Amino acid sequence: KKWITVTDEVIALKGQAFLDYVWDEIEERIFELADATLIAAIKAAPASATTTAAGVRALTPASIDASTIFSALAELKNAATAPVAIMNKQTYFNQFMALTDLQNRPIYNIVSDNGRPSYYINGVEVIFDNTLATGANAEIIVGDLRGAIANFPDGEGVKFVNDPYSLAEDDKVKIVGKMYVGLGIVRDGYFCYIHVGASA
């Protein structure tokens, strides 16, 4: 849930285009919160499966090197056939892009499709998430997103409520966006959490 209050004068002056912009911004913040919630669930999962939780493998290398992603892939179950690497944008551009393999070739690749680049390391697509740490204690999640589930009991998407009443005495309208969703890890061995420099 995310919300904002806007004066009714601004709404009257700016009109529907302004409301559309506000709704888009709230929707984006809700999606970002959902992403952060899933990342937190992956990080909090036990290393081995229990009767109530799927396991997420864990690696704690001393530093990032050219084989870091390979090491994480080796931890995944064979059924995890569509892996991605989730990391902070700074980890990719400042750390992985400086690495080469044993033949002194870059381990990253950037593919532009219709002007929109996609990023890869060792052939694995990279997804950026700046809630993950970077630097000496960088965090990286490698896994198949089919190992997570999103349950939408009230339908997918964000629903909006425009409330012109509760703050009417202040000439304000409250715009509230809500998305009912449950997120969780449901398949054991579909993710590996790398925390560089962490204690084993």
Short mmCIF file of C-alpha atoms in Angstrom, two decimals:
data_model
loop_
_atom_site.label_atom_id
_atom_site.label_comp_id
_atom_site.label_asym_id
_atom_site.label_seq_id
_atom_site.Cartn_x
_atom_site.Cartn_y
_atom_site.Cartn_z
CA LYS A 1 0.00 0.00 0.00
CA LYS A 2 1.25 3.48 -0.91
CA TRP A 3 -0.49 6.82 -0.76
CA ILE A 4 -0.08 10.54 -1.27
CA THR A 5 -2.11 13.61 -0.43
CA VAL A 6 -2.66 16.32 -3.03
CA THR A 7 -4.48 19.61 -2.69
CA ASP A 8 -7.77 19.78 -4.54
CA GLU A 9 -6.57 23.03 -6.14
CA VAL A 10 -3.68 21.18 -7.80
CA ILE A 11 -6.02 18.48 -9.08
CA ALA A 12 -8.42 21.13 -10.42
CA LEU A 13 -5.60 22.94 -12.21
CA LYS A 14 -3.69 19.93 -13.52
CA GLY A 15 -6.59 17.66 -14.42
CA GLN A 16 -6.62 14.02 -15.48
CA ALA A 17 -3.09 13.97 -16.88
CA PHE A 18 -1.74 14.83 -13.44
CA LEU A 19 -3.84 12.11 -11.78
CA ASP A 20 -2.57 9.57 -14.32
CA TYR A 21 0.99 10.55 -13.44
CA VAL A 22 0.33 10.18 -9.70
CA TRP A 23 -1.29 6.79 -10.20
CA ASP A 24 1.66 5.59 -12.29
CA GLU A 25 4.11 6.72 -9.60
CA ILE A 26 2.19 5.00 -6.81
CA GLU A 27 1.90 1.84 -8.89
CA GLU A 28 5.67 1.85 -9.52
CA ARG A 29 6.39 2.24 -5.78
CA ILE A 30 4.08 -0.68 -4.97
CA PHE A 31 5.81 -2.91 -7.51
CA GLU A 32 9.18 -1.90 -6.03
CA LEU A 33 7.90 -2.82 -2.56
CA ALA A 34 6.73 -6.21 -3.86
CA ASP A 35 10.17 -6.82 -5.39
CA ALA A 36 11.88 -5.88 -2.12
CA THR A 37 9.55 -8.21 -0.21
CA LEU A 38 10.49 -11.14 -2.44
CA ILE A 39 14.20 -10.36 -2.14
CA ALA A 40 13.85 -10.27 1.66
CA ALA A 41 12.05 -13.65 1.61
CA ILE A 42 14.87 -15.21 -0.42
CA LYS A 43 17.52 -13.82 1.94
CA ALA A 44 15.61 -15.00 5.03
CA ALA A 45 14.98 -18.54 3.79
CA PRO A 46 16.86 -21.41 5.47
CA ALA A 47 19.82 -22.93 3.63
CA SER A 48 18.17 -26.36 3.76
CA ALA A 49 14.49 -27.12 3.28
CA THR A 50 12.33 -27.65 6.36
CA THR A 51 8.80 -28.97 6.71
CA THR A 52 7.48 -25.43 6.28
CA ALA A 53 10.05 -23.64 4.09
CA ALA A 54 11.92 -24.22 0.84
CA GLY A 55 15.67 -23.97 1.09
CA VAL A 56 17.87 -21.31 -0.49
CA ARG A 57 21.49 -22.31 -0.88
CA ALA A 58 24.08 -19.88 0.48
CA LEU A 59 27.61 -18.96 -0.58
CA THR A 60 29.99 -16.62 1.22
CA PRO A 61 33.00 -16.08 -1.07
CA ALA A 62 35.76 -13.75 0.08
CA SER A 63 35.36 -11.67 -3.07
CA ILE A 64 33.68 -11.60 -6.47
CA ASP A 65 35.59 -13.31 -9.25
CA ALA A 66 34.97 -14.67 -12.74
CA SER A 67 33.51 -17.93 -11.37
CA THR A 68 31.13 -16.45 -8.78
CA ILE A 69 27.99 -16.91 -10.89
CA PHE A 70 29.11 -20.40 -11.97
CA SER A 71 29.52 -21.39 -8.31
CA ALA A 72 25.97 -20.27 -7.58
CA LEU A 73 24.57 -22.08 -10.64
CA ALA A 74 26.20 -25.28 -9.42
CA GLU A 75 24.14 -25.03 -6.21
CA LEU A 76 20.79 -24.97 -8.03
CA LYS A 77 18.66 -28.02 -8.67
CA ASN A 78 18.63 -29.42 -12.20
CA ALA A 79 14.99 -28.33 -12.63
CA ALA A 80 15.99 -24.66 -12.19
CA THR A 81 16.60 -24.22 -15.92
CA ALA A 82 15.85 -20.50 -16.32
CA PRO A 83 18.30 -18.81 -13.95
CA VAL A 84 18.83 -15.08 -13.58
CA ALA A 85 21.31 -13.11 -11.48
CA ILE A 86 19.82 -10.36 -9.30
CA MET A 87 22.19 -7.71 -8.00
CA ASN A 88 22.74 -4.04 -7.34
CA LYS A 89 23.47 -2.09 -10.50
CA GLN A 90 26.78 -0.93 -8.98
CA THR A 91 27.86 -4.54 -8.44
CA TYR A 92 27.41 -5.25 -12.14
CA PHE A 93 29.01 -2.11 -13.55
CA ASN A 94 31.75 -1.58 -10.97
CA GLN A 95 32.73 -5.16 -10.16
CA PHE A 96 31.65 -7.75 -12.73
CA MET A 97 32.42 -5.60 -15.77
CA ALA A 98 36.05 -5.38 -14.63
CA LEU A 99 36.50 -9.17 -14.62
CA THR A 100 37.84 -11.45 -17.35
CA ASP A 101 38.03 -15.22 -17.75
CA LEU A 102 41.22 -17.29 -17.99
CA GLN A 103 41.61 -16.32 -21.64
CA ASN A 104 41.37 -12.63 -20.67
CA ARG A 105 37.89 -12.25 -22.20
CA PRO A 106 35.16 -10.20 -20.50
CA ILE A 107 32.58 -12.31 -18.67
CA TYR A 108 29.76 -9.81 -19.25
CA ASN A 109 27.66 -9.14 -22.30
CA ILE A 110 25.24 -6.34 -23.20
CA VAL A 111 22.60 -7.05 -25.84
CA SER A 112 20.53 -4.21 -27.26
CA ASP A 113 17.07 -5.09 -28.52
CA ASN A 114 15.09 -2.19 -30.01
CA GLY A 115 17.33 0.21 -28.14
CA ARG A 116 16.76 -1.41 -24.73
CA PRO A 117 19.85 -3.19 -23.39
CA SER A 118 19.80 -6.52 -21.59
CA TYR A 119 22.73 -7.41 -19.35
CA TYR A 120 24.40 -10.80 -18.88
CA ILE A 121 27.20 -12.46 -16.91
CA ASN A 122 28.50 -15.81 -18.10
CA GLY A 123 25.37 -16.09 -20.25
CA VAL A 124 23.00 -15.49 -17.31
CA GLU A 125 20.63 -12.53 -17.59
CA VAL A 126 21.05 -9.87 -14.91
CA ILE A 127 18.19 -8.14 -13.13
CA PHE A 128 19.00 -5.01 -11.16
CA ASP A 129 17.72 -4.53 -7.63
CA ASN A 130 19.30 -1.76 -5.60
CA THR A 131 18.00 -3.09 -2.28
CA LEU A 132 20.88 -5.59 -2.45
CA ALA A 133 24.20 -4.53 -0.99
CA THR A 134 27.19 -3.72 -3.17
CA GLY A 135 30.91 -3.21 -2.57
CA ALA A 136 33.03 -5.47 -0.36
CA ASN A 137 29.93 -7.16 1.07
CA ALA A 138 27.94 -7.39 -2.14
CA GLU A 139 24.79 -9.50 -2.24
CA ILE A 140 23.75 -11.47 -5.33
CA ILE A 141 20.83 -13.82 -5.83
CA VAL A 142 21.10 -16.42 -8.57
CA GLY A 143 18.04 -18.47 -9.26
CA ASP A 144 15.01 -19.45 -11.28
CA LEU A 145 12.10 -17.15 -10.46
CA ARG A 146 9.69 -20.05 -10.97
CA GLY A 147 10.84 -21.11 -7.51
CA ALA A 148 8.82 -18.21 -6.06
CA ILE A 149 5.08 -17.64 -6.12
CA ALA A 150 2.89 -14.55 -6.05
CA ASN A 151 -0.69 -15.07 -4.91
CA PHE A 152 -3.20 -12.34 -5.82
CA PRO A 153 -6.41 -13.06 -3.85
CA ASP A 154 -8.14 -9.92 -5.18
CA GLY A 155 -6.84 -10.04 -8.75
CA GLU A 156 -3.58 -8.80 -10.21
CA GLY A 157 -2.75 -5.14 -10.43
CA VAL A 158 -3.04 -2.09 -8.22
CA LYS A 159 -6.41 -0.74 -7.17
CA PHE A 160 -6.85 2.95 -6.35
CA VAL A 161 -9.08 4.87 -3.99
CA ASN A 162 -9.40 8.65 -4.25
CA ASP A 163 -10.57 9.98 -0.88
CA PRO A 164 -11.73 13.63 -1.02
CA TYR A 165 -13.46 13.47 2.38
CA SER A 166 -11.13 12.55 5.26
CA LEU A 167 -8.87 15.61 4.73
CA ALA A 168 -11.50 17.88 3.22
CA GLU A 169 -11.02 20.51 5.92
CA ASP A 170 -7.42 20.90 4.70
CA ASP A 171 -8.49 21.04 1.03
CA LYS A 172 -6.62 17.79 0.36
CA VAL A 173 -7.41 14.60 -1.51
CA LYS A 174 -5.79 11.35 -0.40
CA ILE A 175 -4.91 8.96 -3.23
CA VAL A 176 -4.31 5.39 -2.02
CA GLY A 177 -2.99 2.51 -4.10
CA LYS A 178 -3.30 -1.09 -2.87
CA MET A 179 -2.21 -4.45 -4.19
CA TYR A 180 -3.15 -7.57 -2.26
CA VAL A 181 -0.37 -10.08 -2.89
CA GLY A 182 1.33 -12.86 -0.99
CA LEU A 183 4.94 -13.65 -1.98
CA GLY A 184 6.97 -16.67 -1.01
CA ILE A 185 9.61 -19.24 -1.96
CA VAL A 186 7.96 -22.54 -2.85
CA ARG A 187 10.62 -24.67 -4.57
CA ASP A 188 13.68 -25.95 -2.78
CA GLY A 189 17.04 -25.36 -4.42
CA TYR A 190 15.79 -22.85 -6.97
CA PHE A 191 17.80 -19.97 -5.49
CA CYS A 192 21.30 -19.35 -4.23
CA TYR A 193 22.08 -16.33 -2.07
CA ILE A 194 25.63 -15.01 -2.35
CA HIS A 195 26.83 -12.69 0.42
CA VAL A 196 30.40 -11.71 -0.27
CA GLY A 197 32.68 -11.60 2.76
CA ALA A 198 29.98 -12.79 5.17
CA SER A 199 30.71 -15.26 7.92
CA ALA A 200 29.98 -18.83 6.90
#
